[in-house]
């Protein structure tokens, strides 16, 4: 059974640009969550999608957005990139909505560098 | 103040040592306490989860939860160089968001 896949694995952008990251969950999983990981702030929750609807959102500015498709694949978009957006972006999938315990399986992440 | 506090280390121990990793949290409504292990250049993987206060054992790993003190621990017995990784505690808040500790970087020296 294939794990969570994320593309691209590495990305370099300049300030002001926008970026789209992609996540394919484990087959059959309906929930996809996104996290940002930085050395200073650690792992922080961005948002969760379940059945194409945003179910939960973390404390990030509106420049961070996402969506989920009918096949459960998800994309996240960051517009007007800032230097502080440089981070490892992790996607995690679970069978059902996160919350009451459902194990989340993480992908390898996309390393975004903003110059 | 962060909702979940975890000493970032780094922590270096000799092979065979007992390792103790700890997290404290501020919100008594937190439930489902988890420990993740993250190797370099990989995503986190779930090691153990517990719901209630007490101990849960899985091989060389023991997870301990003390809800009255808002304190969770992970013990690793007979540590191996392959245990070298970053260990993250995590717990769900009442809004269904998974809140992580900072992560503790562990190095087990042969």
GROMACS .gro file of C-alpha atoms in nm:
model
  225
    1UNK     CA    1   0.000   0.000   0.000
    2UNK     CA    2   0.157   0.326  -0.111
    3UNK     CA    3   0.214   0.593   0.151
    4UNK     CA    4   0.141   0.962   0.137
    5UNK     CA    5   0.320   1.127  -0.151
    6UNK     CA    6   0.408   1.493  -0.184
    7UNK     CA    7   0.533   1.681  -0.486
    8UNK     CA    8   0.761   1.848  -0.543
    9UNK     CA    9   1.009   1.743  -0.274
   10UNK     CA   10   1.215   2.060  -0.304
   11UNK     CA   11   1.125   2.405  -0.427
   12UNK     CA   12   1.307   2.736  -0.447
   13UNK     CA   13   1.106   3.055  -0.498
   14UNK     CA   14   1.165   3.427  -0.461
   15UNK     CA   15   0.976   3.672  -0.245
   16UNK     CA   16   0.644   3.779  -0.389
   17UNK     CA   17   0.593   3.466  -0.594
   18UNK     CA   18   0.326   3.211  -0.527
   19UNK     CA   19   0.360   2.835  -0.493
   20UNK     CA   20   0.136   2.530  -0.510
   21UNK     CA   21   0.220   2.208  -0.330
   22UNK     CA   22   0.049   1.877  -0.392
   23UNK     CA   23  -0.039   1.585  -0.168
   24UNK     CA   24  -0.177   1.242  -0.258
   25UNK     CA   25  -0.315   1.061   0.048
   26UNK     CA   26  -0.311   0.691   0.114
   27UNK     CA   27  -0.577   0.518  -0.094
   28UNK     CA   28  -0.909   0.523   0.091
   29UNK     CA   29  -0.814   0.806   0.324
   30UNK     CA   30  -1.057   1.095   0.315
   31UNK     CA   31  -0.889   1.345   0.545
   32UNK     CA   32  -0.581   1.548   0.453
   33UNK     CA   33  -0.408   1.785   0.694
   34UNK     CA   34  -0.125   2.026   0.621
   35UNK     CA   35   0.149   2.135   0.861
   36UNK     CA   36   0.438   2.377   0.849
   37UNK     CA   37   0.762   2.276   1.021
   38UNK     CA   38   1.036   2.528   1.102
   39UNK     CA   39   1.329   2.513   1.345
   40UNK     CA   40   1.190   2.805   1.543
   41UNK     CA   41   0.820   2.722   1.565
   42UNK     CA   42   0.825   2.344   1.521
   43UNK     CA   43   0.531   2.168   1.360
   44UNK     CA   44   0.226   2.390   1.325
   45UNK     CA   45  -0.117   2.294   1.195
   46UNK     CA   46  -0.226   2.479   0.882
   47UNK     CA   47  -0.560   2.325   0.786
   48UNK     CA   48  -0.753   2.003   0.741
   49UNK     CA   49  -0.974   1.896   0.454
   50UNK     CA   50  -1.231   1.621   0.470
   51UNK     CA   51  -1.457   1.526   0.181
   52UNK     CA   52  -1.352   1.838  -0.014
   53UNK     CA   53  -1.445   2.074   0.273
   54UNK     CA   54  -1.210   2.264   0.498
   55UNK     CA   55  -1.289   2.127   0.840
   56UNK     CA   56  -1.035   2.307   1.054
   57UNK     CA   57  -0.788   2.590   1.019
   58UNK     CA   58  -0.479   2.696   1.211
   59UNK     CA   59  -0.355   3.048   1.286
   60UNK     CA   60  -0.198   3.137   0.954
   61UNK     CA   61  -0.264   3.439   0.730
   62UNK     CA   62  -0.501   3.421   0.436
   63UNK     CA   63  -0.203   3.389   0.200
   64UNK     CA   64  -0.214   3.021   0.290
   65UNK     CA   65  -0.499   2.836   0.127
   66UNK     CA   66  -0.583   2.487   0.021
   67UNK     CA   67  -0.833   2.266  -0.146
   68UNK     CA   68  -0.921   1.901  -0.177
   69UNK     CA   69  -1.043   1.722  -0.486
   70UNK     CA   70  -1.304   1.448  -0.518
   71UNK     CA   71  -1.029   1.183  -0.524
   72UNK     CA   72  -0.904   1.319  -0.187
   73UNK     CA   73  -0.585   1.461  -0.337
   74UNK     CA   74  -0.508   1.801  -0.190
   75UNK     CA   75  -0.316   2.111  -0.285
   76UNK     CA   76  -0.202   2.401  -0.075
   77UNK     CA   77  -0.117   2.741  -0.214
   78UNK     CA   78   0.091   3.018  -0.065
   79UNK     CA   79   0.063   3.355  -0.235
   80UNK     CA   80   0.298   3.654  -0.207
   81UNK     CA   81   0.578   3.448  -0.055
   82UNK     CA   82   0.780   3.591   0.232
   83UNK     CA   83   1.124   3.485   0.356
   84UNK     CA   84   0.958   3.348   0.670
   85UNK     CA   85   0.758   3.100   0.463
   86UNK     CA   86   1.073   2.893   0.412
   87UNK     CA   87   0.989   2.565   0.582
   88UNK     CA   88   0.915   2.197   0.543
   89UNK     CA   89   0.549   2.157   0.449
   90UNK     CA   90   0.406   1.826   0.558
   91UNK     CA   91   0.087   1.661   0.452
   92UNK     CA   92  -0.083   1.389   0.657
   93UNK     CA   93  -0.378   1.169   0.571
   94UNK     CA   94  -0.618   0.969   0.785
   95UNK     CA   95  -0.917   0.747   0.719
   96UNK     CA   96  -1.167   0.974   0.886
   97UNK     CA   97  -1.166   1.333   1.009
   98UNK     CA   98  -0.887   1.409   1.253
   99UNK     CA   99  -0.986   1.469   1.612
  100UNK     CA  100  -1.129   1.171   1.792
  101UNK     CA  101  -0.842   0.943   1.746
  102UNK     CA  102  -0.753   0.864   1.387
  103UNK     CA  103  -0.393   0.792   1.308
  104UNK     CA  104  -0.242   1.044   1.074
  105UNK     CA  105   0.017   0.920   0.826
  106UNK     CA  106   0.268   1.178   0.714
  107UNK     CA  107   0.431   1.227   0.379
  108UNK     CA  108   0.802   1.312   0.339
  109UNK     CA  109   0.728   1.683   0.301
  110UNK     CA  110   0.810   1.957   0.052
  111UNK     CA  111   1.111   2.170   0.143
  112UNK     CA  112   1.033   2.527   0.035
  113UNK     CA  113   1.309   2.786   0.028
  114UNK     CA  114   1.215   3.149  -0.032
  115UNK     CA  115   1.501   3.375  -0.145
  116UNK     CA  116   0.344   3.046   2.627
  117UNK     CA  117   0.313   2.744   2.400
  118UNK     CA  118   0.027   2.501   2.464
  119UNK     CA  119   0.273   2.211   2.458
  120UNK     CA  120   0.627   2.248   2.591
  121UNK     CA  121   0.906   2.007   2.503
  122UNK     CA  122   1.277   2.042   2.567
  123UNK     CA  123   1.436   2.057   2.222
  124UNK     CA  124   1.764   1.906   2.340
  125UNK     CA  125   1.979   1.793   2.171
  126UNK     CA  126   2.012   1.485   2.387
  127UNK     CA  127   2.310   1.254   2.343
  128UNK     CA  128   2.329   0.914   2.518
  129UNK     CA  129   2.547   0.602   2.487
  130UNK     CA  130   2.404   0.287   2.331
  131UNK     CA  131   2.208   0.082   2.583
  132UNK     CA  132   2.105   0.380   2.797
  133UNK     CA  133   1.750   0.447   2.911
  134UNK     CA  134   1.615   0.762   2.750
  135UNK     CA  135   1.343   0.977   2.902
  136UNK     CA  136   1.162   1.233   2.687
  137UNK     CA  137   0.902   1.463   2.836
  138UNK     CA  138   0.631   1.713   2.748
  139UNK     CA  139   0.408   1.936   2.954
  140UNK     CA  140   0.084   2.088   2.837
  141UNK     CA  141  -0.139   2.364   2.962
  142UNK     CA  142  -0.491   2.269   2.854
  143UNK     CA  143  -0.664   2.004   3.063
  144UNK     CA  144  -0.904   1.940   2.772
  145UNK     CA  145  -0.625   1.784   2.564
  146UNK     CA  146  -0.674   1.416   2.489
  147UNK     CA  147  -0.519   1.144   2.276
  148UNK     CA  148  -0.151   1.184   2.352
  149UNK     CA  149   0.093   1.072   2.087
  150UNK     CA  150   0.462   1.032   2.030
  151UNK     CA  151   0.604   1.063   1.680
  152UNK     CA  152   0.954   0.984   1.559
  153UNK     CA  153   1.103   1.182   1.273
  154UNK     CA  154   1.420   1.078   1.096
  155UNK     CA  155   1.619   1.332   0.901
  156UNK     CA  156   1.457   1.421   0.568
  157UNK     CA  157   1.146   1.215   0.648
  158UNK     CA  158   0.797   1.288   0.773
  159UNK     CA  159   0.699   1.200   1.133
  160UNK     CA  160   0.579   0.846   1.200
  161UNK     CA  161   0.355   0.749   1.488
  162UNK     CA  162   0.530   0.556   1.764
  163UNK     CA  163   0.265   0.532   2.032
  164UNK     CA  164  -0.060   0.688   2.144
  165UNK     CA  165  -0.248   0.682   2.472
  166UNK     CA  166  -0.580   0.821   2.586
  167UNK     CA  167  -0.594   0.783   2.960
  168UNK     CA  168  -0.351   0.837   3.243
  169UNK     CA  169  -0.113   0.550   3.304
  170UNK     CA  170   0.149   0.354   3.117
  171UNK     CA  171   0.146   0.187   2.779
  172UNK     CA  172   0.428  -0.039   2.670
  173UNK     CA  173   0.537  -0.148   2.322
  174UNK     CA  174   0.864  -0.335   2.305
  175UNK     CA  175   1.143  -0.106   2.422
  176UNK     CA  176   0.910   0.196   2.434
  177UNK     CA  177   0.686   0.302   2.722
  178UNK     CA  178   0.449   0.598   2.706
  179UNK     CA  179   0.331   0.751   3.031
  180UNK     CA  180   0.053   1.004   3.081
  181UNK     CA  181  -0.021   1.194   3.402
  182UNK     CA  182  -0.328   1.406   3.334
  183UNK     CA  183  -0.335   1.550   3.686
  184UNK     CA  184   0.010   1.701   3.631
  185UNK     CA  185  -0.044   1.763   3.256
  186UNK     CA  186   0.276   1.572   3.188
  187UNK     CA  187   0.358   1.298   2.938
  188UNK     CA  188   0.673   1.094   2.895
  189UNK     CA  189   0.830   0.850   2.655
  190UNK     CA  190   1.089   0.604   2.783
  191UNK     CA  191   1.322   0.414   2.553
  192UNK     CA  192   1.499   0.114   2.706
  193UNK     CA  193   1.823  -0.031   2.569
  194UNK     CA  194   1.857   0.258   2.324
  195UNK     CA  195   2.012   0.182   1.985
  196UNK     CA  196   2.189   0.403   1.730
  197UNK     CA  197   1.886   0.346   1.506
  198UNK     CA  198   1.677   0.534   1.765
  199UNK     CA  199   1.866   0.853   1.675
  200UNK     CA  200   1.592   1.086   1.551
  201UNK     CA  201   1.374   1.375   1.660
  202UNK     CA  202   1.091   1.274   1.892
  203UNK     CA  203   0.776   1.484   1.893
  204UNK     CA  204   0.492   1.471   2.140
  205UNK     CA  205   0.149   1.566   2.009
  206UNK     CA  206  -0.206   1.587   2.137
  207UNK     CA  207  -0.548   1.681   2.008
  208UNK     CA  208  -0.713   1.992   2.146
  209UNK     CA  209  -1.089   2.017   2.185
  210UNK     CA  210  -1.114   2.176   1.840
  211UNK     CA  211  -0.971   1.868   1.674
  212UNK     CA  212  -0.635   2.025   1.592
  213UNK     CA  213  -0.318   1.825   1.648
  214UNK     CA  214  -0.077   2.032   1.858
  215UNK     CA  215   0.290   1.933   1.856
  216UNK     CA  216   0.574   1.993   2.097
  217UNK     CA  217   0.895   2.144   1.966
  218UNK     CA  218   1.058   1.802   1.929
  219UNK     CA  219   1.363   1.660   2.106
  220UNK     CA  220   1.663   1.566   1.895
  221UNK     CA  221   1.810   1.238   2.024
  222UNK     CA  222   2.148   1.095   1.933
  223UNK     CA  223   2.246   0.746   2.050
  224UNK     CA  224   2.621   0.691   2.026
  225UNK     CA  225   2.759   0.339   1.960
   0.00000   0.00000   0.00000
